[in-house]
Amino acid sequence: MFNQLKSEFLKLRYSKLFIAIPILLLAGLVLYGSFSISTEGTQLFVSEGDEETNAAIHGIIGFFAFTFENSDTPTFREITQSCISCNVFLWVIILILTIQFFCYDYSAGTIKLPIAYGIDRIKVYLAKVITIIIYSATCYCLFNFATLLITCVHIVYKPCISEIIQYLGYVGLNFLVMISFMLLSLTVCICLKNIGIIATVMCLFTLGGAVIYTGIWQNFHSHMLLKYLVWLNPLYYWMNMGTFRLEYGLINEIICYFLFSLLILLPVSIVLIKKQEFK
């Protein structure tokens, strides 16, 4: 397993993705910086009102970048809210990494080589999954630290240790959702294999779920079928995290979503891999 994992890391290291992903992340930092151009900040996928509460500060979901109540003395909560708003586009970059890296061997016909040498196909698959997650985690953490640095420099704010630890907690929760999204994408990759179709399906699913959620949020629990579709969507969790709706059981929902991907999606993808014929 270790040798196969090392092989996958080397494959990623010498691929174009190893350079392309950081370039896309740099472009993301530029985009994040552009959110500060407006004096009122930037708001995306915002919906107001809730059947559970009418409190303005809690009755809203979405992504808010540089929307400080007082731009001269913003709170660290507002700074964190601004930084994690980047999840609105980070999932696209992670999706590119996941699809391109996983499907490359299929398109190049090299997926069968390690199996021909007697390496178990499950080990091959798990090595790819671990490689994608570790590289994504590294890029994701560095990006979130960069956004925190940019925001703090922009407003001249010096966070304390406890605030940084709290920020890391939010980043960690968001990345648990990202892992689930990657495992979902990998399951779709195994089924479809065509990069264009996979990208289209995942983009329609993710963006479509966000649009549906903003449309039904005020009566969310009355939509029996749609709410389960929304619960599978990563933007559901990031949109709620964007306004720190933790008091409504969001942390438990994120953990359940992660466990669902780990205990359901991962075993299902392994079964699909075992039954798949490599040509």
PDB file of C-alpha atoms in Angstrom:
ATOM      1  CA  MET A   1       0.000   0.000   0.000  1.00  0.00           C
ATOM      2  CA  PHE A   2       2.804   2.408   0.899  1.00  0.00           C
ATOM      3  CA  ASN A   3       4.539   1.863  -2.458  1.00  0.00           C
ATOM      4  CA  GLN A   4       1.294   2.434  -4.346  1.00  0.00           C
ATOM      5  CA  LEU A   5       0.624   5.567  -2.315  1.00  0.00           C
ATOM      6  CA  LYS A   6       4.125   6.807  -3.094  1.00  0.00           C
ATOM      7  CA  SER A   7       3.514   6.060  -6.781  1.00  0.00           C
ATOM      8  CA  GLU A   8       0.310   8.121  -6.809  1.00  0.00           C
ATOM      9  CA  PHE A   9       2.005  11.049  -5.066  1.00  0.00           C
ATOM     10  CA  LEU A  10       4.824  10.983  -7.626  1.00  0.00           C
ATOM     11  CA  LYS A  11       2.261  10.803 -10.415  1.00  0.00           C
ATOM     12  CA  LEU A  12       0.587  13.931  -9.045  1.00  0.00           C
ATOM     13  CA  ARG A  13       3.919  15.645  -8.395  1.00  0.00           C
ATOM     14  CA  TYR A  14       4.955  15.364 -12.049  1.00  0.00           C
ATOM     15  CA  SER A  15       1.547  16.104 -13.519  1.00  0.00           C
ATOM     16  CA  LYS A  16       0.298  19.461 -14.764  1.00  0.00           C
ATOM     17  CA  LEU A  17      -2.255  19.474 -11.954  1.00  0.00           C
ATOM     18  CA  PHE A  18       0.485  19.981  -9.372  1.00  0.00           C
ATOM     19  CA  ILE A  19       1.107  23.437 -10.864  1.00  0.00           C
ATOM     20  CA  ALA A  20      -2.363  24.141 -12.267  1.00  0.00           C
ATOM     21  CA  ILE A  21      -4.179  23.868  -8.909  1.00  0.00           C
ATOM     22  CA  PRO A  22      -1.956  26.468  -7.128  1.00  0.00           C
ATOM     23  CA  ILE A  23      -2.410  28.788 -10.129  1.00  0.00           C
ATOM     24  CA  LEU A  24      -6.190  28.414  -9.854  1.00  0.00           C
ATOM     25  CA  LEU A  25      -5.959  29.097  -6.133  1.00  0.00           C
ATOM     26  CA  LEU A  26      -3.949  32.245  -6.785  1.00  0.00           C
ATOM     27  CA  ALA A  27      -6.683  33.324  -9.181  1.00  0.00           C
ATOM     28  CA  GLY A  28      -9.128  32.569  -6.364  1.00  0.00           C
ATOM     29  CA  LEU A  29      -7.204  34.890  -4.053  1.00  0.00           C
ATOM     30  CA  VAL A  30      -7.443  37.635  -6.665  1.00  0.00           C
ATOM     31  CA  LEU A  31     -11.182  36.994  -6.914  1.00  0.00           C
ATOM     32  CA  TYR A  32     -11.487  37.115  -3.129  1.00  0.00           C
ATOM     33  CA  GLY A  33      -9.596  40.414  -3.092  1.00  0.00           C
ATOM     34  CA  SER A  34     -12.024  41.802  -5.663  1.00  0.00           C
ATOM     35  CA  PHE A  35     -14.886  41.157  -3.234  1.00  0.00           C
ATOM     36  CA  SER A  36     -13.531  44.025  -1.111  1.00  0.00           C
ATOM     37  CA  ILE A  37     -13.913  46.568  -3.922  1.00  0.00           C
ATOM     38  CA  SER A  38     -17.545  47.238  -3.013  1.00  0.00           C
ATOM     39  CA  THR A  39     -17.929  49.345   0.105  1.00  0.00           C
ATOM     40  CA  GLU A  40     -20.713  47.006   1.268  1.00  0.00           C
ATOM     41  CA  GLY A  41     -18.806  43.827   0.456  1.00  0.00           C
ATOM     42  CA  THR A  42     -20.092  40.927  -1.639  1.00  0.00           C
ATOM     43  CA  GLN A  43     -23.031  38.615  -0.961  1.00  0.00           C
ATOM     44  CA  LEU A  44     -23.701  35.357  -2.850  1.00  0.00           C
ATOM     45  CA  PHE A  45     -26.465  32.734  -2.613  1.00  0.00           C
ATOM     46  CA  VAL A  46     -28.214  34.756   0.089  1.00  0.00           C
ATOM     47  CA  SER A  47     -31.669  33.909   1.402  1.00  0.00           C
ATOM     48  CA  GLU A  48     -33.501  35.537   4.309  1.00  0.00           C
ATOM     49  CA  GLY A  49     -36.288  34.395   6.606  1.00  0.00           C
ATOM     50  CA  ASP A  50     -36.693  31.121   8.439  1.00  0.00           C
ATOM     51  CA  GLU A  51     -39.581  29.134   9.857  1.00  0.00           C
ATOM     52  CA  GLU A  52     -37.552  28.608  13.049  1.00  0.00           C
ATOM     53  CA  THR A  53     -36.589  32.210  13.790  1.00  0.00           C
ATOM     54  CA  ASN A  54     -37.213  35.740  12.580  1.00  0.00           C
ATOM     55  CA  ALA A  55     -34.058  37.143  14.135  1.00  0.00           C
ATOM     56  CA  ALA A  56     -32.219  38.972  11.376  1.00  0.00           C
ATOM     57  CA  ILE A  57     -28.782  37.843  12.451  1.00  0.00           C
ATOM     58  CA  HIS A  58     -29.810  34.165  12.485  1.00  0.00           C
ATOM     59  CA  GLY A  59     -32.472  34.184   9.780  1.00  0.00           C
ATOM     60  CA  ILE A  60     -30.110  34.375   6.842  1.00  0.00           C
ATOM     61  CA  ILE A  61     -27.845  32.025   4.896  1.00  0.00           C
ATOM     62  CA  GLY A  62     -25.257  32.520   2.175  1.00  0.00           C
ATOM     63  CA  PHE A  63     -21.727  33.760   1.600  1.00  0.00           C
ATOM     64  CA  PHE A  64     -20.618  37.169   2.842  1.00  0.00           C
ATOM     65  CA  ALA A  65     -17.228  38.637   1.968  1.00  0.00           C
ATOM     66  CA  PHE A  66     -16.093  41.925   3.536  1.00  0.00           C
ATOM     67  CA  THR A  67     -19.630  42.712   4.739  1.00  0.00           C
ATOM     68  CA  PHE A  68     -18.556  44.319   7.998  1.00  0.00           C
ATOM     69  CA  GLU A  69     -21.114  46.105  10.139  1.00  0.00           C
ATOM     70  CA  ASN A  70     -18.400  48.604  11.011  1.00  0.00           C
ATOM     71  CA  SER A  71     -15.492  48.575   8.579  1.00  0.00           C
ATOM     72  CA  ASP A  72     -13.310  50.461  11.043  1.00  0.00           C
ATOM     73  CA  THR A  73     -13.721  47.942  13.869  1.00  0.00           C
ATOM     74  CA  PRO A  74     -14.851  44.582  12.425  1.00  0.00           C
ATOM     75  CA  THR A  75     -15.186  41.608  14.747  1.00  0.00           C
ATOM     76  CA  PHE A  76     -13.158  38.426  14.223  1.00  0.00           C
ATOM     77  CA  ARG A  77     -16.452  36.621  13.597  1.00  0.00           C
ATOM     78  CA  GLU A  78     -17.048  38.900  10.611  1.00  0.00           C
ATOM     79  CA  ILE A  79     -13.464  38.353   9.427  1.00  0.00           C
ATOM     80  CA  THR A  80     -13.920  34.581   9.615  1.00  0.00           C
ATOM     81  CA  GLN A  81     -17.246  34.864   7.810  1.00  0.00           C
ATOM     82  CA  SER A  82     -15.506  36.763   5.033  1.00  0.00           C
ATOM     83  CA  CYS A  83     -12.664  34.241   4.722  1.00  0.00           C
ATOM     84  CA  ILE A  84     -14.829  31.123   4.566  1.00  0.00           C
ATOM     85  CA  SER A  85     -17.027  32.717   1.905  1.00  0.00           C
ATOM     86  CA  CYS A  86     -14.418  31.430  -0.569  1.00  0.00           C
ATOM     87  CA  ASN A  87     -16.097  28.022  -0.380  1.00  0.00           C
ATOM     88  CA  VAL A  88     -18.488  29.445  -2.941  1.00  0.00           C
ATOM     89  CA  PHE A  89     -15.829  28.767  -5.603  1.00  0.00           C
ATOM     90  CA  LEU A  90     -13.222  26.528  -3.911  1.00  0.00           C
ATOM     91  CA  TRP A  91     -15.318  23.433  -4.584  1.00  0.00           C
ATOM     92  CA  VAL A  92     -14.846  24.019  -8.335  1.00  0.00           C
ATOM     93  CA  ILE A  93     -11.048  23.866  -7.993  1.00  0.00           C
ATOM     94  CA  ILE A  94     -11.212  20.731  -5.836  1.00  0.00           C
ATOM     95  CA  LEU A  95     -13.619  19.175  -8.336  1.00  0.00           C
ATOM     96  CA  ILE A  96     -11.127  19.821 -11.156  1.00  0.00           C
ATOM     97  CA  LEU A  97      -8.342  18.180  -9.154  1.00  0.00           C
ATOM     98  CA  THR A  98     -10.478  15.163  -8.243  1.00  0.00           C
ATOM     99  CA  ILE A  99     -11.841  14.490 -11.723  1.00  0.00           C
ATOM    100  CA  GLN A 100      -8.654  15.156 -13.659  1.00  0.00           C
ATOM    101  CA  PHE A 101      -6.370  13.155 -11.382  1.00  0.00           C
ATOM    102  CA  PHE A 102      -8.693  10.187 -10.996  1.00  0.00           C
ATOM    103  CA  CYS A 103      -9.790   9.953 -14.631  1.00  0.00           C
ATOM    104  CA  TYR A 104      -6.327  10.453 -16.146  1.00  0.00           C
ATOM    105  CA  ASP A 105      -5.410   6.766 -15.867  1.00  0.00           C
ATOM    106  CA  TYR A 106      -8.704   5.801 -17.480  1.00  0.00           C
ATOM    107  CA  SER A 107      -8.197   8.131 -20.442  1.00  0.00           C
ATOM    108  CA  ALA A 108      -4.504   7.181 -20.806  1.00  0.00           C
ATOM    109  CA  GLY A 109      -5.232   3.473 -20.405  1.00  0.00           C
ATOM    110  CA  THR A 110      -2.693   3.119 -17.578  1.00  0.00           C
ATOM    111  CA  ILE A 111      -5.246   2.196 -14.905  1.00  0.00           C
ATOM    112  CA  LYS A 112      -4.705  -1.511 -15.636  1.00  0.00           C
ATOM    113  CA  LEU A 113      -0.898  -1.452 -15.282  1.00  0.00           C
ATOM    114  CA  PRO A 114      -0.613  -1.749 -11.469  1.00  0.00           C
ATOM    115  CA  ILE A 115      -3.334  -4.401 -11.498  1.00  0.00           C
ATOM    116  CA  ALA A 116      -1.409  -6.337 -14.147  1.00  0.00           C
ATOM    117  CA  TYR A 117       1.540  -6.366 -11.730  1.00  0.00           C
ATOM    118  CA  GLY A 118      -0.625  -7.967  -9.068  1.00  0.00           C
ATOM    119  CA  ILE A 119      -1.549  -4.896  -7.021  1.00  0.00           C
ATOM    120  CA  ASP A 120      -5.049  -5.123  -5.597  1.00  0.00           C
ATOM    121  CA  ARG A 121      -7.411  -2.696  -7.340  1.00  0.00           C
ATOM    122  CA  ILE A 122      -8.799  -1.557  -3.991  1.00  0.00           C
ATOM    123  CA  LYS A 123      -5.308  -0.500  -2.931  1.00  0.00           C
ATOM    124  CA  VAL A 124      -4.929   1.391  -6.211  1.00  0.00           C
ATOM    125  CA  TYR A 125      -8.224   3.179  -5.641  1.00  0.00           C
ATOM    126  CA  LEU A 126      -7.568   3.994  -1.967  1.00  0.00           C
ATOM    127  CA  ALA A 127      -4.109   5.310  -2.836  1.00  0.00           C
ATOM    128  CA  LYS A 128      -5.701   7.713  -5.313  1.00  0.00           C
ATOM    129  CA  VAL A 129      -8.321   8.787  -2.762  1.00  0.00           C
ATOM    130  CA  ILE A 130      -5.718   9.434  -0.051  1.00  0.00           C
ATOM    131  CA  THR A 131      -3.485  11.350  -2.485  1.00  0.00           C
ATOM    132  CA  ILE A 132      -6.343  13.588  -3.589  1.00  0.00           C
ATOM    133  CA  ILE A 133      -7.458  14.263  -0.004  1.00  0.00           C
ATOM    134  CA  ILE A 134      -3.961  15.047   1.305  1.00  0.00           C
ATOM    135  CA  TYR A 135      -3.083  17.382  -1.567  1.00  0.00           C
ATOM    136  CA  SER A 136      -6.507  19.043  -1.332  1.00  0.00           C
ATOM    137  CA  ALA A 137      -6.142  19.468   2.433  1.00  0.00           C
ATOM    138  CA  THR A 138      -2.739  21.112   1.988  1.00  0.00           C
ATOM    139  CA  CYS A 139      -4.004  23.509  -0.673  1.00  0.00           C
ATOM    140  CA  TYR A 140      -7.230  24.210   1.215  1.00  0.00           C
ATOM    141  CA  CYS A 141      -5.464  25.067   4.485  1.00  0.00           C
ATOM    142  CA  LEU A 142      -2.854  27.258   2.797  1.00  0.00           C
ATOM    143  CA  PHE A 143      -5.579  29.087   0.873  1.00  0.00           C
ATOM    144  CA  ASN A 144      -7.619  29.720   4.028  1.00  0.00           C
ATOM    145  CA  PHE A 145      -4.550  31.030   5.857  1.00  0.00           C
ATOM    146  CA  ALA A 146      -3.857  33.289   2.875  1.00  0.00           C
ATOM    147  CA  THR A 147      -7.391  34.711   2.940  1.00  0.00           C
ATOM    148  CA  LEU A 148      -7.099  35.301   6.684  1.00  0.00           C
ATOM    149  CA  LEU A 149      -3.789  37.107   6.168  1.00  0.00           C
ATOM    150  CA  ILE A 150      -5.190  39.205   3.306  1.00  0.00           C
ATOM    151  CA  THR A 151      -8.278  40.159   5.301  1.00  0.00           C
ATOM    152  CA  CYS A 152      -6.374  41.014   8.480  1.00  0.00           C
ATOM    153  CA  VAL A 153      -3.837  43.116   6.560  1.00  0.00           C
ATOM    154  CA  HIS A 154      -6.639  44.829   4.632  1.00  0.00           C
ATOM    155  CA  ILE A 155      -8.444  45.959   7.795  1.00  0.00           C
ATOM    156  CA  VAL A 156      -5.334  46.125  10.025  1.00  0.00           C
ATOM    157  CA  TYR A 157      -6.417  43.463  12.513  1.00  0.00           C
ATOM    158  CA  LYS A 158      -4.166  41.245  14.652  1.00  0.00           C
ATOM    159  CA  PRO A 159      -5.916  38.034  15.736  1.00  0.00           C
ATOM    160  CA  CYS A 160      -4.995  36.350  19.011  1.00  0.00           C
ATOM    161  CA  ILE A 161      -4.127  32.662  19.416  1.00  0.00           C
ATOM    162  CA  SER A 162      -7.615  31.683  20.599  1.00  0.00           C
ATOM    163  CA  GLU A 163      -9.179  33.356  17.540  1.00  0.00           C
ATOM    164  CA  ILE A 164      -6.795  31.520  15.195  1.00  0.00           C
ATOM    165  CA  ILE A 165      -7.666  28.204  16.889  1.00  0.00           C
ATOM    166  CA  GLN A 166     -11.352  28.991  16.470  1.00  0.00           C
ATOM    167  CA  TYR A 167     -10.736  29.823  12.816  1.00  0.00           C
ATOM    168  CA  LEU A 168      -8.965  26.475  12.347  1.00  0.00           C
ATOM    169  CA  GLY A 169     -12.044  24.767  13.779  1.00  0.00           C
ATOM    170  CA  TYR A 170     -14.274  26.371  11.161  1.00  0.00           C
ATOM    171  CA  VAL A 171     -11.803  25.497   8.402  1.00  0.00           C
ATOM    172  CA  GLY A 172     -11.727  21.902   9.637  1.00  0.00           C
ATOM    173  CA  LEU A 173     -15.518  21.604   9.594  1.00  0.00           C
ATOM    174  CA  ASN A 174     -15.668  23.035   6.097  1.00  0.00           C
ATOM    175  CA  PHE A 175     -13.019  20.596   4.901  1.00  0.00           C
ATOM    176  CA  LEU A 176     -14.977  17.632   6.294  1.00  0.00           C
ATOM    177  CA  VAL A 177     -17.723  18.699   3.893  1.00  0.00           C
ATOM    178  CA  MET A 178     -15.123  18.981   1.131  1.00  0.00           C
ATOM    179  CA  ILE A 179     -13.962  15.398   1.759  1.00  0.00           C
ATOM    180  CA  SER A 180     -17.559  14.209   1.431  1.00  0.00           C
ATOM    181  CA  PHE A 181     -17.860  16.165  -1.810  1.00  0.00           C
ATOM    182  CA  MET A 182     -14.678  14.534  -3.137  1.00  0.00           C
ATOM    183  CA  LEU A 183     -15.920  11.032  -2.267  1.00  0.00           C
ATOM    184  CA  LEU A 184     -19.231  11.784  -3.961  1.00  0.00           C
ATOM    185  CA  SER A 185     -17.375  13.044  -7.040  1.00  0.00           C
ATOM    186  CA  LEU A 186     -15.157   9.935  -7.095  1.00  0.00           C
ATOM    187  CA  THR A 187     -18.221   7.679  -6.955  1.00  0.00           C
ATOM    188  CA  VAL A 188     -19.652   9.529  -9.951  1.00  0.00           C
ATOM    189  CA  CYS A 189     -16.257   9.253 -11.696  1.00  0.00           C
ATOM    190  CA  ILE A 190     -16.300   5.468 -11.331  1.00  0.00           C
ATOM    191  CA  CYS A 191     -19.773   5.281 -12.829  1.00  0.00           C
ATOM    192  CA  LEU A 192     -19.335   7.694 -15.742  1.00  0.00           C
ATOM    193  CA  LYS A 193     -15.565   7.923 -16.493  1.00  0.00           C
ATOM    194  CA  ASN A 194     -16.087  10.713 -19.057  1.00  0.00           C
ATOM    195  CA  ILE A 195     -14.541  13.920 -17.680  1.00  0.00           C
ATOM    196  CA  GLY A 196     -16.928  16.272 -19.485  1.00  0.00           C
ATOM    197  CA  ILE A 197     -20.047  14.415 -18.370  1.00  0.00           C
ATOM    198  CA  ILE A 198     -18.798  14.084 -14.786  1.00  0.00           C
ATOM    199  CA  ALA A 199     -17.989  17.796 -14.544  1.00  0.00           C
ATOM    200  CA  THR A 200     -21.394  18.732 -15.986  1.00  0.00           C
ATOM    201  CA  VAL A 201     -23.294  16.417 -13.646  1.00  0.00           C
ATOM    202  CA  MET A 202     -21.423  17.588 -10.536  1.00  0.00           C
ATOM    203  CA  CYS A 203     -21.720  21.289 -11.397  1.00  0.00           C
ATOM    204  CA  LEU A 204     -25.442  20.993 -12.115  1.00  0.00           C
ATOM    205  CA  PHE A 205     -25.947  19.013  -8.914  1.00  0.00           C
ATOM    206  CA  THR A 206     -23.986  21.439  -6.733  1.00  0.00           C
ATOM    207  CA  LEU A 207     -25.238  24.717  -8.170  1.00  0.00           C
ATOM    208  CA  GLY A 208     -28.745  23.368  -8.705  1.00  0.00           C
ATOM    209  CA  GLY A 209     -28.925  22.260  -5.081  1.00  0.00           C
ATOM    210  CA  ALA A 210     -27.841  25.710  -3.901  1.00  0.00           C
ATOM    211  CA  VAL A 211     -30.491  27.417  -6.038  1.00  0.00           C
ATOM    212  CA  ILE A 212     -33.178  25.014  -4.806  1.00  0.00           C
ATOM    213  CA  TYR A 213     -32.115  25.546  -1.199  1.00  0.00           C
ATOM    214  CA  THR A 214     -32.289  29.332  -1.398  1.00  0.00           C
ATOM    215  CA  GLY A 215     -35.725  28.978  -2.979  1.00  0.00           C
ATOM    216  CA  ILE A 216     -37.256  26.596  -0.418  1.00  0.00           C
ATOM    217  CA  TRP A 217     -35.358  27.643   2.703  1.00  0.00           C
ATOM    218  CA  GLN A 218     -38.242  29.489   4.343  1.00  0.00           C
ATOM    219  CA  ASN A 219     -40.326  26.263   4.214  1.00  0.00           C
ATOM    220  CA  PHE A 220     -37.388  23.871   4.093  1.00  0.00           C
ATOM    221  CA  HIS A 221     -38.787  21.095   6.316  1.00  0.00           C
ATOM    222  CA  SER A 222     -42.095  20.937   4.458  1.00  0.00           C
ATOM    223  CA  HIS A 223     -40.365  19.745   1.245  1.00  0.00           C
ATOM    224  CA  MET A 224     -39.928  16.057   2.002  1.00  0.00           C
ATOM    225  CA  LEU A 225     -38.076  15.045  -1.178  1.00  0.00           C
ATOM    226  CA  LEU A 226     -36.171  18.219  -2.005  1.00  0.00           C
ATOM    227  CA  LYS A 227     -34.692  18.574   1.477  1.00  0.00           C
ATOM    228  CA  TYR A 228     -32.969  15.179   1.200  1.00  0.00           C
ATOM    229  CA  LEU A 229     -31.492  16.209  -2.142  1.00  0.00           C
ATOM    230  CA  VAL A 230     -30.284  19.439  -0.566  1.00  0.00           C
ATOM    231  CA  TRP A 231     -28.758  17.568   2.396  1.00  0.00           C
ATOM    232  CA  LEU A 232     -26.518  15.708  -0.075  1.00  0.00           C
ATOM    233  CA  ASN A 233     -25.288  19.008  -1.462  1.00  0.00           C
ATOM    234  CA  PRO A 234     -22.088  20.499   0.031  1.00  0.00           C
ATOM    235  CA  LEU A 235     -23.251  24.070  -0.503  1.00  0.00           C
ATOM    236  CA  TYR A 236     -26.079  23.445   1.973  1.00  0.00           C
ATOM    237  CA  TYR A 237     -23.505  23.108   4.753  1.00  0.00           C
ATOM    238  CA  TRP A 238     -21.230  25.909   3.532  1.00  0.00           C
ATOM    239  CA  MET A 239     -24.142  28.338   3.117  1.00  0.00           C
ATOM    240  CA  ASN A 240     -25.221  27.683   6.707  1.00  0.00           C
ATOM    241  CA  MET A 241     -21.638  27.839   7.952  1.00  0.00           C
ATOM    242  CA  GLY A 242     -21.389  31.183   6.140  1.00  0.00           C
ATOM    243  CA  THR A 243     -23.617  32.702   8.815  1.00  0.00           C
ATOM    244  CA  PHE A 244     -22.505  30.383  11.662  1.00  0.00           C
ATOM    245  CA  ARG A 245     -25.863  28.706  12.180  1.00  0.00           C
ATOM    246  CA  LEU A 246     -24.255  26.299  14.642  1.00  0.00           C
ATOM    247  CA  GLU A 247     -27.094  26.540  17.151  1.00  0.00           C
ATOM    248  CA  TYR A 248     -29.369  24.641  14.744  1.00  0.00           C
ATOM    249  CA  GLY A 249     -27.303  21.455  14.892  1.00  0.00           C
ATOM    250  CA  LEU A 250     -25.059  22.290  11.941  1.00  0.00           C
ATOM    251  CA  ILE A 251     -21.977  20.627  13.463  1.00  0.00           C
ATOM    252  CA  ASN A 252     -23.908  17.387  13.961  1.00  0.00           C
ATOM    253  CA  GLU A 253     -25.202  17.589  10.383  1.00  0.00           C
ATOM    254  CA  ILE A 254     -21.672  18.065   9.040  1.00  0.00           C
ATOM    255  CA  ILE A 255     -20.403  15.097  11.049  1.00  0.00           C
ATOM    256  CA  CYS A 256     -23.331  12.963   9.819  1.00  0.00           C
ATOM    257  CA  TYR A 257     -22.634  14.040   6.220  1.00  0.00           C
ATOM    258  CA  PHE A 258     -18.975  13.096   6.635  1.00  0.00           C
ATOM    259  CA  LEU A 259     -19.857   9.727   8.183  1.00  0.00           C
ATOM    260  CA  PHE A 260     -22.336   9.099   5.366  1.00  0.00           C
ATOM    261  CA  SER A 261     -19.583   9.606   2.799  1.00  0.00           C
ATOM    262  CA  LEU A 262     -17.127   7.517   4.811  1.00  0.00           C
ATOM    263  CA  LEU A 263     -19.458   4.629   5.671  1.00  0.00           C
ATOM    264  CA  ILE A 264     -21.724   4.622   2.593  1.00  0.00           C
ATOM    265  CA  LEU A 265     -20.134   6.363  -0.379  1.00  0.00           C
ATOM    266  CA  LEU A 266     -16.619   4.985   0.133  1.00  0.00           C
ATOM    267  CA  PRO A 267     -17.745   1.323   0.484  1.00  0.00           C
ATOM    268  CA  VAL A 268     -20.094   1.728  -2.501  1.00  0.00           C
ATOM    269  CA  SER A 269     -17.260   3.122  -4.623  1.00  0.00           C
ATOM    270  CA  ILE A 270     -15.008   0.239  -3.522  1.00  0.00           C
ATOM    271  CA  VAL A 271     -17.670  -2.288  -4.551  1.00  0.00           C
ATOM    272  CA  LEU A 272     -17.996  -0.556  -7.928  1.00  0.00           C
ATOM    273  CA  ILE A 273     -14.223  -0.653  -8.382  1.00  0.00           C
ATOM    274  CA  LYS A 274     -14.098  -4.369  -7.551  1.00  0.00           C
ATOM    275  CA  LYS A 275     -16.775  -5.143 -10.163  1.00  0.00           C
ATOM    276  CA  GLN A 276     -15.297  -2.889 -12.815  1.00  0.00           C
ATOM    277  CA  GLU A 277     -13.446  -4.255 -15.812  1.00  0.00           C
ATOM    278  CA  PHE A 278     -10.393  -2.263 -16.852  1.00  0.00           C
ATOM    279  CA  LYS A 279      -9.774  -2.165 -20.573  1.00  0.00           C
TER     280      LYS A 279
END
